[in-house]
Coordinates of C-alpha atoms in Angstrom, one line a residue:
X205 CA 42.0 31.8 92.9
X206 CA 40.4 32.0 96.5
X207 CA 40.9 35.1 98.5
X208 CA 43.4 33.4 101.1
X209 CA 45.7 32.6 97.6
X210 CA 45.4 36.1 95.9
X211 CA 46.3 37.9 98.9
X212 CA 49.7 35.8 99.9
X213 CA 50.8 36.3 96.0
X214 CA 50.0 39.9 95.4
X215 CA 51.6 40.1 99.0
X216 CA 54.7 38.8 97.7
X217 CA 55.1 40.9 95.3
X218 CA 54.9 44.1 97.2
X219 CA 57.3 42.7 99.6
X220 CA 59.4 42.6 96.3
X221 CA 58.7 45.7 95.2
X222 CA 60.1 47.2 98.4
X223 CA 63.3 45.0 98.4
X224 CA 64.2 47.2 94.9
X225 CA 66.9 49.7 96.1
X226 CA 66.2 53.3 96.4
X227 CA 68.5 54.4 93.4
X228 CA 67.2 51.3 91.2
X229 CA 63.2 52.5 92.4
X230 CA 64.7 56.5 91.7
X231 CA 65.9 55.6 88.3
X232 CA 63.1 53.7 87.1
X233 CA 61.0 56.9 88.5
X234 CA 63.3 58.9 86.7
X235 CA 63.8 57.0 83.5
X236 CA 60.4 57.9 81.9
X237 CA 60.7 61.3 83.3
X238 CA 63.2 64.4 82.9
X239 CA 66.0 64.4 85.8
X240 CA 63.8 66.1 89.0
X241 CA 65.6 67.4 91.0
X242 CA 68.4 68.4 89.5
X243 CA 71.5 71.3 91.0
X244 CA 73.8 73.1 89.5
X245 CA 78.0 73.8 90.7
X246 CA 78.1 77.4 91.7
X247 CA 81.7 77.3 90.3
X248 CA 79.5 77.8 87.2
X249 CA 78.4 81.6 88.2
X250 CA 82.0 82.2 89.8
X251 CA 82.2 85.8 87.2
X252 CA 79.5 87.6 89.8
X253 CA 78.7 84.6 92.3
X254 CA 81.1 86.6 94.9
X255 CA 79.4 90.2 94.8
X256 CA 76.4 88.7 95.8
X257 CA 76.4 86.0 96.6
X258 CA 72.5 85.5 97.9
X259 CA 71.5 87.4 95.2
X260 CA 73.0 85.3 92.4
X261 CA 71.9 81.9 94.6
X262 CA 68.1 83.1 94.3
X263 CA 68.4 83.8 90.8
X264 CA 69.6 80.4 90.1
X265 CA 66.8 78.6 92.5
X266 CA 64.3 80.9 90.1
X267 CA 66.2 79.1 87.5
X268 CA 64.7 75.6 88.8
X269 CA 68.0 74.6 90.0
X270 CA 66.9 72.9 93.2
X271 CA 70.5 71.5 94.8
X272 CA 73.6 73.5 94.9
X273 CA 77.2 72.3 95.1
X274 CA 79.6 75.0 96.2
X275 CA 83.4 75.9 95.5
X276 CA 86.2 77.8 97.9
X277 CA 86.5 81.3 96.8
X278 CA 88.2 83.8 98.8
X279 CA 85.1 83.7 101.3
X280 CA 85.1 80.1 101.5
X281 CA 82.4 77.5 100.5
X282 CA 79.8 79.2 102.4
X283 CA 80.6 82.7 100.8
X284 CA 81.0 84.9 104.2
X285 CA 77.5 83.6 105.9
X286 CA 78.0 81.7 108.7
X287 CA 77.0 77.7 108.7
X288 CA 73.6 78.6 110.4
X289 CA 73.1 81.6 108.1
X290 CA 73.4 79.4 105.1
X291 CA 71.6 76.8 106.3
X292 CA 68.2 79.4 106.8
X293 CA 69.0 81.1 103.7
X294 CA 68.6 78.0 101.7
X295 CA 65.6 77.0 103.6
X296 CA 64.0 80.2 102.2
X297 CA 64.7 79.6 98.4
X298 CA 64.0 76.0 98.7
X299 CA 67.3 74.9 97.4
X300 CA 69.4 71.8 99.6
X301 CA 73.4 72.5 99.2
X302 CA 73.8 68.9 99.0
X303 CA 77.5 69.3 98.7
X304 CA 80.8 71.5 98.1
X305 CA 84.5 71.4 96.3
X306 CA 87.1 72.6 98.8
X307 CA 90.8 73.4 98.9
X308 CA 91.5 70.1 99.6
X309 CA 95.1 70.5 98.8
X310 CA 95.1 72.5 101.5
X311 CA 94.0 70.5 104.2
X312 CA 95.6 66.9 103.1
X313 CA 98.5 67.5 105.3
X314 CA 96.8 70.0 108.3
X315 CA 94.6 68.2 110.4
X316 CA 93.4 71.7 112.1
X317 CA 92.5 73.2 108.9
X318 CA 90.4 70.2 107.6
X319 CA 88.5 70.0 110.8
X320 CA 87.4 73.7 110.7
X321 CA 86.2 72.7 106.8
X322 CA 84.3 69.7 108.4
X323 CA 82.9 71.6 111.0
X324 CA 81.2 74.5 108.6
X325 CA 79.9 71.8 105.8
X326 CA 78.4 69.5 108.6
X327 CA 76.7 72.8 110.3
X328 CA 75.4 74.0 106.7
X329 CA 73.8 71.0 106.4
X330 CA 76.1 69.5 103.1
X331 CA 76.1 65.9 102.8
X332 CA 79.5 65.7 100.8
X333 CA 82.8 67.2 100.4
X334 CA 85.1 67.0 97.4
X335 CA 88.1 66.9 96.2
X336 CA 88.0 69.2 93.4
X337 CA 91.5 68.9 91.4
X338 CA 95.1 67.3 92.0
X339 CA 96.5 67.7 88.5
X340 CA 98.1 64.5 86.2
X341 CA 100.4 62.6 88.6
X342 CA 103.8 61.2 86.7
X343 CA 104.2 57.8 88.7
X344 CA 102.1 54.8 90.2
X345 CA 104.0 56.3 93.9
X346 CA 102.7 59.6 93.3
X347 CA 99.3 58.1 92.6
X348 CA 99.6 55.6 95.4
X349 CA 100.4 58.5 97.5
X350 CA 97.1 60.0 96.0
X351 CA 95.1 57.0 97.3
X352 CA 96.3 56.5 100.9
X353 CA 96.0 60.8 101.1
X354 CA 92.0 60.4 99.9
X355 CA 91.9 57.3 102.3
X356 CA 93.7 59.5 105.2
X357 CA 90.9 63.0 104.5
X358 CA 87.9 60.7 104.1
X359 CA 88.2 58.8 107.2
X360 CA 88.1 62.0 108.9
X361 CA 85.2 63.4 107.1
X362 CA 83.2 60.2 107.6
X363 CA 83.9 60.1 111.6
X364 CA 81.4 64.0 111.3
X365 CA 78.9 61.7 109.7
X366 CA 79.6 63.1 106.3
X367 CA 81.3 61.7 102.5
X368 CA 84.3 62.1 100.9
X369 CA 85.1 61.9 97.2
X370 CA 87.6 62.7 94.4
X371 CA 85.9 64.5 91.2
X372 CA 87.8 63.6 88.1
X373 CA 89.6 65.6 85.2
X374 CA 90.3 64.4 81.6
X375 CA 94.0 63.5 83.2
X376 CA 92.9 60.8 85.9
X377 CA 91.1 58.6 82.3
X378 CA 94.4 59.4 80.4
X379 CA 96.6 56.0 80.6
X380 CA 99.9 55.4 82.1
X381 CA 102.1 53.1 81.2
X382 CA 98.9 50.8 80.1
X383 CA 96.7 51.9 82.9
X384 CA 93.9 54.6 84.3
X385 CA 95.1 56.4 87.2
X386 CA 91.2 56.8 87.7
X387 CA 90.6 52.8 87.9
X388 CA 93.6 52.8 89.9
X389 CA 91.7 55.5 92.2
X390 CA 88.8 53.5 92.6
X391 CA 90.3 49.8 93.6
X392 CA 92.6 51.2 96.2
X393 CA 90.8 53.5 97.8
X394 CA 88.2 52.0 100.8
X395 CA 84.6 52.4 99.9
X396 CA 83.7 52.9 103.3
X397 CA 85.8 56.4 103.1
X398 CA 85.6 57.5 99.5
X399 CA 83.5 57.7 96.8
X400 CA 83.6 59.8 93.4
X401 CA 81.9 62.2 91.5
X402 CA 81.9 61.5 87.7
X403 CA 82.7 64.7 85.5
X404 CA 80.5 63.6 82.4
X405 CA 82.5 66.1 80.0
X406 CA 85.9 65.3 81.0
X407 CA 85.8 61.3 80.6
X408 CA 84.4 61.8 77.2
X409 CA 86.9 64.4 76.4
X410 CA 89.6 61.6 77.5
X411 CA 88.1 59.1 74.9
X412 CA 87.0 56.6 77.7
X413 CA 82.9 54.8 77.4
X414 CA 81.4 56.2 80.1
X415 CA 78.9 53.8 80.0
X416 CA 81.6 50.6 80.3
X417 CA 83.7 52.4 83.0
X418 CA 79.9 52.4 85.0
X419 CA 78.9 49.0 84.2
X420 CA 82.2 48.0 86.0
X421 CA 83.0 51.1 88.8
X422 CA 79.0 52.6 88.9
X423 CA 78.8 51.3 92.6
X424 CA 81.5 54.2 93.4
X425 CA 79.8 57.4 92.2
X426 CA 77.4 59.0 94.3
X427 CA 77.2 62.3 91.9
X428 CA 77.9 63.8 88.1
X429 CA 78.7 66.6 86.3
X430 CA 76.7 67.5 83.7
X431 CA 78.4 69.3 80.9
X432 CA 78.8 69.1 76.8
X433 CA 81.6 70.2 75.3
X434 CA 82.6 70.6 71.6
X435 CA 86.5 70.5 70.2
X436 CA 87.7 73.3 68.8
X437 CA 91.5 74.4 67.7
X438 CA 92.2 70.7 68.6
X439 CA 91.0 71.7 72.8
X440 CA 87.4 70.8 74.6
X441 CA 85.1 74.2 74.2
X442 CA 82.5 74.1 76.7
X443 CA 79.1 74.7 75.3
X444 CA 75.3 74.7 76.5
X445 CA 73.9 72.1 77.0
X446 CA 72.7 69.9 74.1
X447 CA 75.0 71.8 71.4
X448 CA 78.3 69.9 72.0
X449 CA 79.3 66.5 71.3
X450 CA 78.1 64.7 74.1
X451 CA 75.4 62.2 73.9
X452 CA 73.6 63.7 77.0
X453 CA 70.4 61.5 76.8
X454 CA 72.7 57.9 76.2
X455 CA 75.1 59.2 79.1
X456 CA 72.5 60.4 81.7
X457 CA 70.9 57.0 80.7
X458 CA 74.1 54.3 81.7
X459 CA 74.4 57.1 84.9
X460 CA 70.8 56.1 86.3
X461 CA 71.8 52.3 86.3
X462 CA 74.9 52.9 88.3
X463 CA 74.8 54.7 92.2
X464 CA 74.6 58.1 90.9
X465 CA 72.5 60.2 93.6
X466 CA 72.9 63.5 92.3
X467 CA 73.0 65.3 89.2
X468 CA 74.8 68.5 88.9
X469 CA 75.1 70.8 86.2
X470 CA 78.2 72.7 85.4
X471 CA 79.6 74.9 82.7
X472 CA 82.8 76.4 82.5
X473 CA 82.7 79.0 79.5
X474 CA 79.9 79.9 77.5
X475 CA 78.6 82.2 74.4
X476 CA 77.2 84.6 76.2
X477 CA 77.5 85.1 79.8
X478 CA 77.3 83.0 82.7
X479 CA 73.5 83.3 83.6
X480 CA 72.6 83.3 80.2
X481 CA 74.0 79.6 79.9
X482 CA 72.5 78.5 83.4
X483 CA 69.6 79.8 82.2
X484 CA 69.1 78.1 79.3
X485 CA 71.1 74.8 80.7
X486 CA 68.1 74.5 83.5
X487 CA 65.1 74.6 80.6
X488 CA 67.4 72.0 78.6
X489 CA 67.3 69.6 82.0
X490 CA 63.4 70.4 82.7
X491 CA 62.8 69.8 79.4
X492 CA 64.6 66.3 78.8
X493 CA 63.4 63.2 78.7
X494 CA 65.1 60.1 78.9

């Protein structure tokens, strides 16, 4: 092979190299790897997160936990500081707040309300906002007025540059009448104003593959819940991480072949007490490999 030849073909194939899409290149990254970065919800730590809030944040960056998503507690998302105040904070534990859950029921029907919420997640520097719970609906019009309500927030939240999305429950994967409210979500909501995050404890408590419902919807999620569970008195128990049921490795796995950008741990009750659980939860993620 002359010189001319070898340096076209091997040319080609970098060009094809960079044609690979930044969460296929990411997951390949990641695949041989354990998940780096990875964040935690701060609903997690919500037992002493609100007495201190900075103090409890830099423990969990100490942790390893290098993204935070946040929650609206009586302070609000940002937890009294002000947009610019978080924003430095974070810079100086070297933790990005990539996102946060907010009283979304709330703001659906006050315009004046959701714009304030807009205005303090753009100026912290978040990238998403979430819908965090709506509850099991008990028609298709209540869902269908679900839809066109996500559709109606996340146009507004995408016109500040910023995402939208609904996090799922156990009851959005529970059928009715033949069908998942959550598929129903998905189809009939518009892409270019919604997207979900995947709660990877509460589909599997709802009995559905997560793996088949990404193969067919992966496109959609842009972030996951990391959680294990196991049942106990017939309810889902929330455990540390690798001591439930879930197949964490075989989950995390089908998640890196679908659109999933971020991954987020969260835990809900736990043996001991909260930081215990974090604790232990962010040696678990460091020390996986998938």
């Amino acid at each position: 092979m002359n010189r001319r030849k070898f340096i076209k073909q091997t040319g080609l194939v970098t060009a094809g190299v960079y044609t690979l899409s930044t969460s296929n290149l990411m997951a390949s990254i990641v695949n041989n790897k354990s998940i780096n970065p990875f964040g935690v919800q701060l609903y997690s730590v919500r037992d002493v997160l609100p007495d201190d809030p900075r103090g409890v944040m830099t423990k969990l960056a100490k942790m390893g936990y290098k993204q935070f998503e946040s929650y609206s507690g009586e302070k609000g998302f940002l937890w009294g500081l002000s947009p610019k105040e978080m924003k430095v904070f974070l810079g100086d534990i070297g933790v990005d707040m990539v996102s946060t859950h907010f009283n979304y029921l709330d703001v659906v029907n006050n315009s004046d309300t959701l714009k304030k919420n807009i205005e303090m997640a753009k100026g912290a520097g978040l990238k998403y906002m979430l819908c965090p719970y709506l509850g099991p609906q008990k028609s298709w019009d209540k869902w269908k007025q679900v839809a066109d309500n996500l559709n109606k927030v996340g146009e507004e939240v995408s016109k500040a540059g910023l995402k939208f999305g609904y996090h799922n429950h156990d009851y959005s994967f529970k059928p009715l009448e033949g069908k998942l409210p959550q598929d129903y979500l998905i189809e009939n909501t518009d892409p270019n104003y919604v997207m979900f995050e995947l709660d990877l404890c509460w589909i599997d408590v709802a009995g559905v593959d997560t793996e088949d419902h990404l193969k067919k919807y992966g496109d959609r999620y842009e972030l996951c819940h990391i959680k294990d569970y196991t049942i106990k008195d017939g309810k889902p128990l929330q455990n540390d991480l690798g001591k439930g049921t879930v197949n964490i490795k075989d989950t995390l796995n089908a998640a890196l072949k679908s659109n999933i950008k971020y991954y987020i741990v969260e835990q809900e009750e736990y043996p001991n007490s909260s930081l215990e659980s974090l604790e232990y939860d962010a040696k678990y993620m460091e020390l996986l490999s998938l």
